[in-house]
Amino acid sequence: MSYMTRESSKSDLARTVSVLPNLRYVDLPEGIYSDDPSSNTLKQELQARCPDIRSMKYQAGAERSFAKLAQTRYWQNLETLELSRLHVEPIILVQVLSSFSTLHHVKLANLPLLDDNIFRNIPSTPLFPPLASLFLEEAPNISVDGLVGYISRPDTREVFTTLRLTNTAISPASLHKVLAVVPHLNSVHITESITRALPPSPLPPLASRSLKTLHFELSSPAPSPHSLQNPSESYYNYLSTSIMSGSLPALTDLYALSPSLPSLLLPLPSAPFANINTINSSYPGIVRPLYLYTKSILELEWNLTLITPPTAKNRRGSASATRPVSLYNTGQLSPWGNRGRESVMVGNGFGGFLAVPSDAVRPGSSGGGRLKISKGDAWMG
């Protein structure tokens, strides 16, 4: 439903939802999330006529109606809940969230009073509910100890699969503590601004046997002309060391704000006549193809590099040429397949894009004849 339709037809939308008792998902005007008086009728219809709603948001201004959810018991089948800029005490937050027995996905964004108390076991107060995914955004008072205490609970660790952290007090240097306690974690997204490099003392590697997708998006302010290295690069060195040590064997998709990362993820060349079994045993790192998406902080599009593990024919492993890609349909992107090549965009250096090679016939040598080339041959130059 378009934005203008939602915002200009609230009365029509209220009449529509009043006759849809099995409604689960609906696009709603922004005012309904902040208790805007112009959306009161629509919200009352949803509460009275649509008990099976599965996804809802509450924003600044809706503190009063949010706090009443634990008593009113509206939408008891909620699965996804997003809270943004709400001024609510941690104890009220936990009471409301724990009142939904089917809640699986929660996003907490820019809640001024949010801290580790939401994860603590306080007498006469319910526990923070076990979730499948948790998004924490602009949460400077949530520490790694508080988060680890929550996800290591027996009821949480068995169902928790997705974590997203944006500008929290959980440093990338302590991410290994999170990975160590969750056996089924398959997606992590961490976004932070880095001002200081990693300390020289060694850290345990980032280790997880289940992690498949990692967004490691760390950036630093514009470096000083006198600085020797961008502070965030030390974290990418740490990440590459973790991968090459074999600590992330299930990883298939990696996103990083480091154009230099592809060069860090290939081992050193082996001796020309080295035994392949010896090479593979000394190379525990990348054991399956890794789709590496990188870009600098100034770039808009991700650059894709496909890194493959060593084989009998390619003892060092290989990396495809890094090239810009469109991620409109990333799930079907295959950089070496016929369809995948059609989604690759190549810049021409002047703000435009080069034409994608197609099946064509081009002149042969002076000896006569014409040579037919395929898309794959054209790309290989």
Short mmCIF file of C-alpha atoms in Angstrom, two decimals:
data_model
loop_
_atom_site.label_atom_id
_atom_site.label_comp_id
_atom_site.label_asym_id
_atom_site.label_seq_id
_atom_site.Cartn_x
_atom_site.Cartn_y
_atom_site.Cartn_z
CA MET A 1 0.00 0.00 0.00
CA SER A 2 1.48 3.34 -1.00
CA TYR A 3 2.39 5.99 1.56
CA MET A 4 -0.16 8.52 0.25
CA THR A 5 -2.97 5.95 0.34
CA ARG A 6 -2.19 5.04 3.93
CA GLU A 7 -1.95 8.62 5.13
CA SER A 8 -4.97 10.07 3.28
CA SER A 9 -7.47 7.21 3.64
CA LYS A 10 -7.40 6.38 7.35
CA SER A 11 -11.21 6.21 7.67
CA ASP A 12 -11.46 3.92 4.65
CA LEU A 13 -8.70 1.76 6.06
CA ALA A 14 -10.51 1.57 9.42
CA ARG A 15 -13.71 0.39 7.73
CA THR A 16 -11.73 -2.19 5.75
CA VAL A 17 -9.91 -3.77 8.68
CA SER A 18 -13.14 -3.90 10.69
CA VAL A 19 -14.36 -6.73 8.42
CA LEU A 20 -11.04 -8.64 8.31
CA PRO A 21 -10.88 -10.60 11.58
CA ASN A 22 -8.13 -12.92 10.25
CA LEU A 23 -5.82 -10.08 9.20
CA ARG A 24 -2.17 -10.71 10.09
CA TYR A 25 -0.11 -8.12 8.23
CA VAL A 26 -1.08 -4.63 7.06
CA ASP A 27 0.64 -1.40 6.01
CA LEU A 28 -0.43 1.29 8.46
CA PRO A 29 -0.07 5.10 8.57
CA GLU A 30 2.81 6.40 10.65
CA GLY A 31 0.50 8.07 13.15
CA ILE A 32 -0.77 4.75 14.46
CA TYR A 33 2.69 3.91 15.80
CA SER A 34 2.96 7.16 17.80
CA ASP A 35 -0.66 7.41 19.05
CA ASP A 36 -1.46 10.34 16.79
CA PRO A 37 -5.09 11.37 17.48
CA SER A 38 -5.93 11.24 13.77
CA SER A 39 -5.26 7.47 13.82
CA ASN A 40 -7.22 6.62 16.98
CA THR A 41 -10.23 5.19 15.16
CA LEU A 42 -8.09 2.95 12.99
CA LYS A 43 -6.11 1.70 15.98
CA GLN A 44 -9.27 0.93 17.95
CA GLU A 45 -10.64 -1.07 15.03
CA LEU A 46 -7.42 -3.05 14.83
CA GLN A 47 -7.49 -3.81 18.54
CA ALA A 48 -11.15 -4.81 18.57
CA ARG A 49 -11.53 -6.57 15.20
CA CYS A 50 -8.09 -7.94 14.28
CA PRO A 51 -6.77 -10.09 17.15
CA ASP A 52 -4.37 -12.06 14.93
CA ILE A 53 -2.01 -9.20 13.97
CA ARG A 54 1.57 -10.57 13.81
CA SER A 55 3.72 -7.45 13.42
CA MET A 56 3.54 -4.05 15.16
CA LYS A 57 5.66 -0.95 15.90
CA TYR A 58 5.63 1.60 18.72
CA GLN A 59 7.42 4.94 18.45
CA ALA A 60 7.92 8.06 20.55
CA GLY A 61 4.55 9.29 21.78
CA ALA A 62 3.05 5.82 22.23
CA GLU A 63 4.53 5.14 25.68
CA ARG A 64 1.14 5.08 27.39
CA SER A 65 -0.51 2.57 25.03
CA PHE A 66 2.64 0.42 24.97
CA ALA A 67 2.74 0.17 28.78
CA LYS A 68 -0.91 -0.98 28.80
CA LEU A 69 -0.24 -3.94 26.49
CA ALA A 70 0.61 -6.24 29.41
CA GLN A 71 -2.89 -5.68 30.86
CA THR A 72 -5.05 -5.23 27.75
CA ARG A 73 -3.62 -8.37 26.07
CA TYR A 74 -4.10 -7.08 22.53
CA TRP A 75 -2.57 -9.06 19.65
CA GLN A 76 -1.41 -12.06 21.65
CA ASN A 77 -0.07 -13.73 18.50
CA LEU A 78 2.49 -11.00 17.80
CA GLU A 79 5.70 -12.41 16.32
CA THR A 80 7.58 -9.21 15.40
CA LEU A 81 7.77 -6.03 17.46
CA GLU A 82 9.76 -2.86 16.74
CA LEU A 83 10.26 -0.17 19.39
CA SER A 84 11.82 3.18 18.51
CA ARG A 85 12.60 6.25 20.68
CA LEU A 86 10.23 5.16 23.46
CA HIS A 87 10.87 6.55 26.95
CA VAL A 88 9.99 3.46 29.01
CA GLU A 89 11.64 1.96 32.06
CA PRO A 90 13.41 -1.40 31.55
CA ILE A 91 11.05 -3.17 33.94
CA ILE A 92 7.98 -2.04 31.95
CA LEU A 93 9.66 -3.07 28.71
CA VAL A 94 10.30 -6.58 30.01
CA GLN A 95 6.77 -6.93 31.40
CA VAL A 96 5.24 -6.06 28.05
CA LEU A 97 7.55 -8.22 25.96
CA SER A 98 7.12 -11.23 28.23
CA SER A 99 3.32 -11.01 27.85
CA PHE A 100 3.60 -12.22 24.22
CA SER A 101 4.21 -15.96 24.18
CA THR A 102 4.80 -16.14 20.40
CA LEU A 103 7.21 -13.22 20.08
CA HIS A 104 10.28 -14.17 17.98
CA HIS A 105 11.77 -10.97 16.54
CA VAL A 106 12.39 -7.71 18.43
CA LYS A 107 14.07 -4.48 17.37
CA LEU A 108 15.01 -1.94 20.05
CA ALA A 109 16.18 1.33 18.48
CA ASN A 110 17.28 4.47 20.32
CA LEU A 111 15.50 3.81 23.63
CA PRO A 112 17.02 6.36 26.04
CA LEU A 113 16.43 4.29 29.20
CA LEU A 114 17.56 0.94 27.78
CA ASP A 115 20.33 -0.79 29.72
CA ASP A 116 21.46 -4.20 30.98
CA ASN A 117 18.62 -4.34 33.50
CA ILE A 118 16.33 -5.77 30.80
CA PHE A 119 18.42 -8.97 30.87
CA ARG A 120 18.72 -9.35 34.65
CA ASN A 121 16.80 -11.75 36.83
CA ILE A 122 14.87 -9.41 39.13
CA PRO A 123 12.53 -10.89 41.77
CA SER A 124 8.80 -10.59 40.97
CA THR A 125 9.66 -9.54 37.40
CA PRO A 126 9.42 -11.86 34.38
CA LEU A 127 12.51 -12.64 32.34
CA PHE A 128 13.27 -11.07 28.98
CA PRO A 129 11.62 -13.53 26.55
CA PRO A 130 13.70 -15.98 24.48
CA LEU A 131 13.90 -14.71 20.90
CA ALA A 132 15.06 -15.96 17.53
CA SER A 133 16.41 -12.55 16.49
CA LEU A 134 17.31 -9.36 18.32
CA PHE A 135 18.22 -6.00 16.78
CA LEU A 136 19.87 -3.40 19.03
CA GLU A 137 20.38 0.06 17.54
CA GLU A 138 21.81 3.15 19.26
CA ALA A 139 22.02 1.28 22.57
CA PRO A 140 25.15 2.61 24.33
CA ASN A 141 24.18 1.14 27.72
CA ILE A 142 23.89 -2.48 26.59
CA SER A 143 27.16 -4.27 27.41
CA VAL A 144 28.55 -7.53 26.11
CA ASP A 145 28.21 -9.09 29.58
CA GLY A 146 24.51 -8.25 29.70
CA LEU A 147 23.90 -9.63 26.22
CA VAL A 148 25.93 -12.79 26.80
CA GLY A 149 24.06 -13.41 30.05
CA TYR A 150 20.79 -13.33 28.10
CA ILE A 151 21.71 -15.42 25.04
CA SER A 152 23.48 -18.05 27.17
CA ARG A 153 20.27 -18.84 29.06
CA PRO A 154 19.17 -22.42 28.20
CA ASP A 155 15.78 -21.26 26.85
CA THR A 156 17.41 -18.62 24.63
CA ARG A 157 20.56 -20.28 23.29
CA GLU A 158 18.60 -23.09 21.63
CA VAL A 159 16.40 -20.73 19.55
CA PHE A 160 18.59 -17.65 19.00
CA THR A 161 19.76 -17.36 15.36
CA THR A 162 20.11 -13.68 14.36
CA LEU A 163 21.82 -10.71 16.01
CA ARG A 164 22.18 -7.16 14.73
CA LEU A 165 24.18 -4.51 16.59
CA THR A 166 24.41 -0.87 15.51
CA ASN A 167 26.31 1.65 17.64
CA THR A 168 26.15 -0.21 20.94
CA ALA A 169 28.64 -0.64 23.78
CA ILE A 170 29.46 -4.11 22.43
CA SER A 171 32.84 -3.71 20.77
CA PRO A 172 33.81 -5.89 17.79
CA ALA A 173 36.75 -6.96 19.95
CA SER A 174 34.32 -8.69 22.31
CA LEU A 175 32.19 -10.29 19.59
CA HIS A 176 33.98 -13.60 20.14
CA LYS A 177 32.24 -13.84 23.54
CA VAL A 178 28.86 -13.71 21.83
CA LEU A 179 29.71 -16.31 19.19
CA ALA A 180 31.06 -18.70 21.82
CA VAL A 181 27.75 -19.19 23.66
CA VAL A 182 25.17 -19.53 20.85
CA PRO A 183 25.28 -22.89 19.03
CA HIS A 184 22.72 -22.07 16.30
CA LEU A 185 23.65 -18.50 15.42
CA ASN A 186 23.62 -18.15 11.62
CA SER A 187 23.56 -14.37 10.99
CA VAL A 188 25.38 -11.49 12.70
CA HIS A 189 25.38 -7.85 11.62
CA ILE A 190 27.61 -5.41 13.50
CA THR A 191 27.97 -1.75 12.51
CA GLU A 192 30.32 0.46 14.51
CA SER A 193 32.48 3.55 14.18
CA ILE A 194 36.07 2.76 15.24
CA THR A 195 38.37 5.41 16.68
CA ARG A 196 41.20 3.27 18.07
CA ALA A 197 42.99 0.21 16.72
CA LEU A 198 42.84 -3.16 18.43
CA PRO A 199 45.21 -3.51 21.41
CA PRO A 200 48.35 -5.56 20.75
CA SER A 201 47.38 -8.29 23.22
CA PRO A 202 46.07 -11.40 21.40
CA LEU A 203 42.34 -12.06 21.23
CA PRO A 204 40.50 -15.37 20.88
CA PRO A 205 39.40 -15.79 17.26
CA LEU A 206 35.85 -15.20 16.07
CA ALA A 207 34.65 -18.79 16.21
CA SER A 208 31.31 -20.33 15.27
CA ARG A 209 30.46 -23.59 13.53
CA SER A 210 26.99 -22.35 12.54
CA LEU A 211 27.55 -18.76 11.36
CA LYS A 212 26.73 -18.39 7.64
CA THR A 213 26.31 -14.63 7.12
CA LEU A 214 28.45 -11.92 8.72
CA HIS A 215 28.12 -8.17 8.20
CA PHE A 216 31.33 -6.74 9.66
CA GLU A 217 30.79 -3.09 8.80
CA LEU A 218 33.34 -1.06 10.74
CA SER A 219 34.39 2.41 9.71
CA SER A 220 36.67 5.11 11.04
CA PRO A 221 36.57 8.89 10.85
CA ALA A 222 38.74 10.51 8.20
CA PRO A 223 42.29 9.56 9.21
CA SER A 224 44.83 12.16 10.16
CA PRO A 225 47.52 12.83 7.54
CA HIS A 226 50.05 11.74 10.18
CA SER A 227 48.35 8.42 11.05
CA LEU A 228 50.06 5.25 9.86
CA GLN A 229 46.94 3.08 9.53
CA ASN A 230 43.18 3.35 9.54
CA PRO A 231 42.11 2.06 13.01
CA SER A 232 39.41 -0.17 11.52
CA GLU A 233 41.98 -2.10 9.46
CA SER A 234 43.29 -3.78 12.61
CA TYR A 235 39.84 -5.28 13.11
CA TYR A 236 39.74 -6.55 9.54
CA ASN A 237 43.16 -8.15 10.07
CA TYR A 238 41.68 -9.83 13.14
CA LEU A 239 38.69 -11.00 11.08
CA SER A 240 40.87 -12.42 8.30
CA THR A 241 43.03 -14.24 10.85
CA SER A 242 39.92 -15.79 12.38
CA ILE A 243 38.69 -16.99 8.98
CA MET A 244 42.07 -18.35 7.92
CA SER A 245 42.38 -20.28 11.17
CA GLY A 246 39.28 -22.29 10.28
CA SER A 247 37.21 -20.83 13.11
CA LEU A 248 34.27 -19.94 10.83
CA PRO A 249 33.84 -23.09 8.67
CA ALA A 250 30.19 -22.46 7.71
CA LEU A 251 30.67 -18.84 6.57
CA THR A 252 29.39 -18.27 3.01
CA ASP A 253 28.56 -14.53 2.85
CA LEU A 254 30.74 -11.78 4.29
CA TYR A 255 30.15 -8.02 4.04
CA ALA A 256 32.95 -5.64 5.04
CA LEU A 257 33.87 -1.97 4.65
CA SER A 258 37.43 -2.86 3.64
CA PRO A 259 38.50 -2.95 -0.02
CA SER A 260 41.77 -4.62 1.03
CA LEU A 261 40.13 -7.63 2.68
CA PRO A 262 40.12 -9.91 -0.42
CA SER A 263 43.93 -9.88 -0.52
CA LEU A 264 44.06 -11.03 3.12
CA LEU A 265 41.98 -14.13 2.53
CA LEU A 266 44.34 -16.07 0.23
CA PRO A 267 47.17 -18.17 1.68
CA LEU A 268 50.78 -17.77 0.64
CA PRO A 269 51.84 -19.69 -2.50
CA SER A 270 52.94 -23.25 -1.85
CA ALA A 271 56.05 -24.97 -3.15
CA PRO A 272 55.69 -26.02 -6.81
CA PHE A 273 55.76 -29.78 -6.10
CA ALA A 274 54.25 -29.82 -2.63
CA ASN A 275 51.90 -32.68 -1.77
CA ILE A 276 48.27 -31.52 -2.10
CA ASN A 277 47.21 -33.47 1.02
CA THR A 278 49.85 -31.65 3.03
CA ILE A 279 48.70 -28.32 1.62
CA ASN A 280 45.05 -28.91 2.47
CA SER A 281 45.88 -30.07 5.99
CA SER A 282 47.86 -26.87 6.59
CA TYR A 283 45.04 -24.72 5.18
CA PRO A 284 42.03 -25.04 7.50
CA GLY A 285 40.56 -21.63 6.63
CA ILE A 286 38.20 -21.37 3.66
CA VAL A 287 36.73 -24.81 3.04
CA ARG A 288 33.83 -23.68 0.84
CA PRO A 289 33.24 -20.84 -1.65
CA LEU A 290 33.01 -17.51 0.14
CA TYR A 291 31.05 -14.60 -1.35
CA LEU A 292 32.90 -11.53 -0.12
CA TYR A 293 31.18 -8.15 -0.53
CA THR A 294 33.41 -5.15 0.11
CA LYS A 295 33.32 -1.41 -0.40
CA SER A 296 34.82 1.75 1.00
CA ILE A 297 32.79 4.14 3.11
CA LEU A 298 32.37 6.42 0.07
CA GLU A 299 31.08 3.77 -2.32
CA LEU A 300 27.40 3.05 -2.86
CA GLU A 301 27.56 -0.41 -4.43
CA TRP A 302 29.11 -3.54 -2.96
CA ASN A 303 31.99 -5.15 -4.85
CA LEU A 304 31.78 -8.93 -5.08
CA THR A 305 34.78 -11.24 -4.85
CA LEU A 306 34.28 -15.00 -4.97
CA ILE A 307 37.00 -16.80 -3.00
CA THR A 308 37.34 -20.54 -3.54
CA PRO A 309 39.33 -22.99 -1.39
CA PRO A 310 42.42 -24.88 -2.62
CA THR A 311 41.91 -27.89 -4.86
CA ALA A 312 44.21 -30.43 -6.51
CA LYS A 313 44.39 -28.21 -9.62
CA ASN A 314 44.58 -24.91 -7.74
CA ARG A 315 46.72 -25.43 -4.68
CA ARG A 316 46.47 -21.87 -3.43
CA GLY A 317 42.79 -21.31 -3.94
CA SER A 318 41.56 -18.41 -6.01
CA ALA A 319 39.68 -15.14 -5.97
CA SER A 320 37.61 -13.81 -8.82
CA ALA A 321 38.21 -10.28 -10.01
CA THR A 322 36.46 -7.86 -7.67
CA ARG A 323 33.64 -6.12 -9.55
CA PRO A 324 30.65 -3.94 -8.71
CA VAL A 325 27.37 -5.80 -8.44
CA SER A 326 23.72 -4.97 -8.06
CA LEU A 327 22.26 -6.63 -4.95
CA TYR A 328 18.65 -6.23 -6.05
CA ASN A 329 18.28 -10.01 -6.09
CA THR A 330 21.25 -11.19 -4.09
CA GLY A 331 19.72 -14.55 -3.25
CA GLN A 332 19.94 -15.61 -6.88
CA LEU A 333 23.28 -13.95 -7.64
CA SER A 334 25.85 -16.38 -9.05
CA PRO A 335 28.97 -14.58 -10.25
CA TRP A 336 30.11 -17.36 -12.57
CA GLY A 337 26.75 -18.53 -13.91
CA ASN A 338 25.16 -17.37 -17.13
CA ARG A 339 22.40 -15.53 -15.32
CA GLY A 340 24.79 -14.07 -12.76
CA ARG A 341 26.84 -12.30 -15.40
CA GLU A 342 23.76 -10.44 -16.56
CA SER A 343 23.49 -8.74 -13.14
CA VAL A 344 27.09 -7.45 -13.10
CA MET A 345 27.62 -3.72 -13.65
CA VAL A 346 31.03 -2.48 -14.84
CA GLY A 347 31.85 1.23 -14.64
CA ASN A 348 33.46 3.00 -17.56
CA GLY A 349 35.29 5.55 -15.41
CA PHE A 350 33.10 8.47 -16.46
CA GLY A 351 29.98 7.87 -14.34
CA GLY A 352 28.37 5.46 -16.81
CA PHE A 353 28.56 1.73 -17.39
CA LEU A 354 30.09 -0.45 -20.08
CA ALA A 355 27.83 -2.56 -22.29
CA VAL A 356 27.42 -6.16 -21.11
CA PRO A 357 29.04 -8.54 -23.65
CA SER A 358 26.57 -10.70 -25.53
CA ASP A 359 26.73 -13.55 -27.99
CA ALA A 360 28.20 -11.96 -31.05
CA VAL A 361 30.40 -12.54 -34.07
CA ARG A 362 33.62 -10.57 -34.40
CA PRO A 363 36.24 -10.49 -37.18
CA GLY A 364 38.86 -13.20 -37.02
CA SER A 365 42.53 -12.98 -37.98
CA SER A 366 43.84 -11.79 -41.30
CA GLY A 367 43.78 -15.40 -42.42
CA GLY A 368 40.04 -15.12 -42.91
CA GLY A 369 37.01 -16.48 -41.10
CA ARG A 370 35.00 -15.03 -38.28
CA LEU A 371 35.09 -15.97 -34.64
CA LYS A 372 31.93 -16.43 -32.57
CA ILE A 373 32.36 -15.63 -28.91
CA SER A 374 30.14 -16.36 -25.93
CA LYS A 375 29.40 -14.12 -22.97
CA GLY A 376 31.85 -16.02 -20.80
CA ASP A 377 34.69 -15.64 -23.31
CA ALA A 378 34.00 -11.93 -23.65
CA TRP A 379 34.17 -11.42 -19.90
CA MET A 380 37.43 -13.29 -19.64
CA GLY A 381 38.88 -10.79 -22.09
#
